[in-house]
Amino acid sequence: MDAAENDLLTRIGPGTRMGALLRRHWMPIAGASEFEESRVKPVRLMGEDLVLYKDLSGNFGLVERACAHRRADLSYGFVEKCGLRCNYHGWAYDQTGQCVEMPYEDTVAAKAKYKDKVKILAYPVKVHAGLVWTYMGPLPAPELPDWEPFSWANGFRQIIISEIPCNWLQCQENSIDPVHFEWMHTNWSRRQTDIEAELGPKHAKVGFDSFDYGLIYRRQREDLPEDHSMWTVGRVALWPNCFFLGDHFEWRVPIDDENTLSVSWVFSRVPHESEPYIQEVIPAWRGPITDPETGRWISTHVINQDFIAWVGQGRIADRTKERLGLSDRGIQMLRRQLLDDIEAMEAGQDPKGIIRDPAINQAIELPVAEREVLTKGMSLAEFKAHPVFSKHLERFMFQAGQPPEVWQAYCEAMGTAGAPAIDDRKVIEI
């Protein structure tokens, strides 16, 4: 890849070609439960400084951060029954960005209707599956994808959000890189615990395919049969900026060129003994990425290990210096598809993954390697005996920093209430 192409794929601010492409898709930007106490949150997305809020009627809004009056910071504003009010002079705005009140002007010159002439930038917002989503592209907006796991029954769900100091693309390229599991999540995990630990099983082959909603990678380890679901079903690089692994999604949402919002949505099927299980509120929490004692990146959890790989490539990876190997065909497919999408968009066509038909957008099925377990479940005894899912009963292994109250709620849902979590500083191999 030359420098110009690398620049094209990584620059996402207003007016950029890749930024225009990503704005054609709905992006998750927060957990709805984060707004139960604090209703106003400053956010930066796609290189723009914005404010996300939940008003007193329960509606969400996303508007530019600067008030149109004297450019005061609206993230210090306060919510009203309908919209957000600036704390400096009281100008108020609705979800569309329209100014709906200028207290002084409305008092002394009501007939002038000055407020009707003022509008700030605003983006549409929807809440789905406990996530707050926004669409920042041209209208009409496409459908907000309704992926099938969002409607799975009898599951404990949680949302984890972290800010990662690097470009979005090197995060997403991880989604189509099967061999890193062998080294980063198995071998490195073993060697962090024991520097002389035996290395894990090698990959015998990998495969890559394209489908309507992204790319699929398949992998076969030397210790698994060829009919194993990791080869026959695989995992999904969900278009354009998500990784789907059956029981969880990981979105990589650009904050700006050099920072990315990692948003994970995790589903844990409860045992038969806990059915029917209905979760009223999906907890959302912020995951730390560095160890406060050492200042080093946290390396004990699966997604945290991925963070280390991403940030290690620099704020924006210099792909002119890389040397791709035989396992990187998926990386090449991803980059080629993004370039094709830009061309399609600029030709007036929808890029890959866009859904326009509401009839199609109902619990859209995706490849799921563990479909039987996740949709039909198991008994608690079967969970405890399972070679993979048993580890999830020991602690939350995907990302560091899970609040104790979320762990306890999970244990209650799983029927293991009172079970202590393994030390969060211990590395668990997957």
PDB file of C-alpha atoms in Angstrom, residues 10-25 27 29 43-50 123 134-137 168 241 252-257 259-261:
ATOM      1  CA  THR A  10      -7.504   6.184   7.580  1.00  0.00           C
ATOM      2  CA  ARG A  11      -8.604   9.833   7.414  1.00  0.00           C
ATOM      3  CA  ILE A  12     -12.236  10.064   8.520  1.00  0.00           C
ATOM      4  CA  GLY A  13     -12.927  13.707   9.384  1.00  0.00           C
ATOM      5  CA  PRO A  14     -15.566  15.904   7.717  1.00  0.00           C
ATOM      6  CA  GLY A  15     -14.944  16.232   3.994  1.00  0.00           C
ATOM      7  CA  THR A  16     -12.806  13.069   3.677  1.00  0.00           C
ATOM      8  CA  ARG A  17     -13.785  10.209   1.385  1.00  0.00           C
ATOM      9  CA  MET A  18     -13.500   7.490   4.027  1.00  0.00           C
ATOM     10  CA  GLY A  19     -15.332   9.708   6.493  1.00  0.00           C
ATOM     11  CA  ALA A  20     -18.146  10.081   3.968  1.00  0.00           C
ATOM     12  CA  LEU A  21     -18.295   6.298   3.554  1.00  0.00           C
ATOM     13  CA  LEU A  22     -18.441   5.495   7.267  1.00  0.00           C
ATOM     14  CA  ARG A  23     -21.121   8.136   7.746  1.00  0.00           C
ATOM     15  CA  ARG A  24     -23.389   5.993   5.546  1.00  0.00           C
ATOM     16  CA  HIS A  25     -23.668   3.509   8.412  1.00  0.00           C
ATOM     17  CA  MET A  27     -22.761   3.715  14.670  1.00  0.00           C
ATOM     18  CA  ILE A  29     -21.852   5.485  20.523  1.00  0.00           C
ATOM     19  CA  VAL A  43     -18.631  12.991  22.786  1.00  0.00           C
ATOM     20  CA  ARG A  44     -16.275  13.265  19.870  1.00  0.00           C
ATOM     21  CA  LEU A  45     -17.201  11.296  16.753  1.00  0.00           C
ATOM     22  CA  MET A  46     -15.771  11.255  13.251  1.00  0.00           C
ATOM     23  CA  GLY A  47     -13.638  14.289  14.114  1.00  0.00           C
ATOM     24  CA  GLU A  48     -16.608  16.342  15.383  1.00  0.00           C
ATOM     25  CA  ASP A  49     -17.192  17.625  18.920  1.00  0.00           C
ATOM     26  CA  LEU A  50     -20.764  16.847  19.956  1.00  0.00           C
ATOM     27  CA  TYR A 123     -27.769  13.976  14.054  1.00  0.00           C
ATOM     28  CA  THR A 134     -26.389   7.685  15.523  1.00  0.00           C
ATOM     29  CA  TYR A 135     -26.374   8.208  11.779  1.00  0.00           C
ATOM     30  CA  MET A 136     -24.169  11.045  10.484  1.00  0.00           C
ATOM     31  CA  GLY A 137     -24.635  10.656   6.739  1.00  0.00           C
ATOM     32  CA  TRP A 168     -10.024   2.804  13.564  1.00  0.00           C
ATOM     33  CA  ASN A 241     -16.373  -1.598  11.436  1.00  0.00           C
ATOM     34  CA  ARG A 252     -14.570   0.203  16.291  1.00  0.00           C
ATOM     35  CA  VAL A 253     -16.119   3.682  15.994  1.00  0.00           C
ATOM     36  CA  PRO A 254     -13.808   6.505  14.895  1.00  0.00           C
ATOM     37  CA  ILE A 255     -13.461   9.332  17.409  1.00  0.00           C
ATOM     38  CA  ASP A 256     -11.070  11.090  15.066  1.00  0.00           C
ATOM     39  CA  ASP A 257      -8.097  10.065  12.927  1.00  0.00           C
ATOM     40  CA  ASN A 259      -8.554   7.681  18.427  1.00  0.00           C
ATOM     41  CA  THR A 260     -11.216   4.962  18.362  1.00  0.00           C
ATOM     42  CA  LEU A 261     -14.234   4.152  20.517  1.00  0.00           C
TER      43      LEU A 261
END
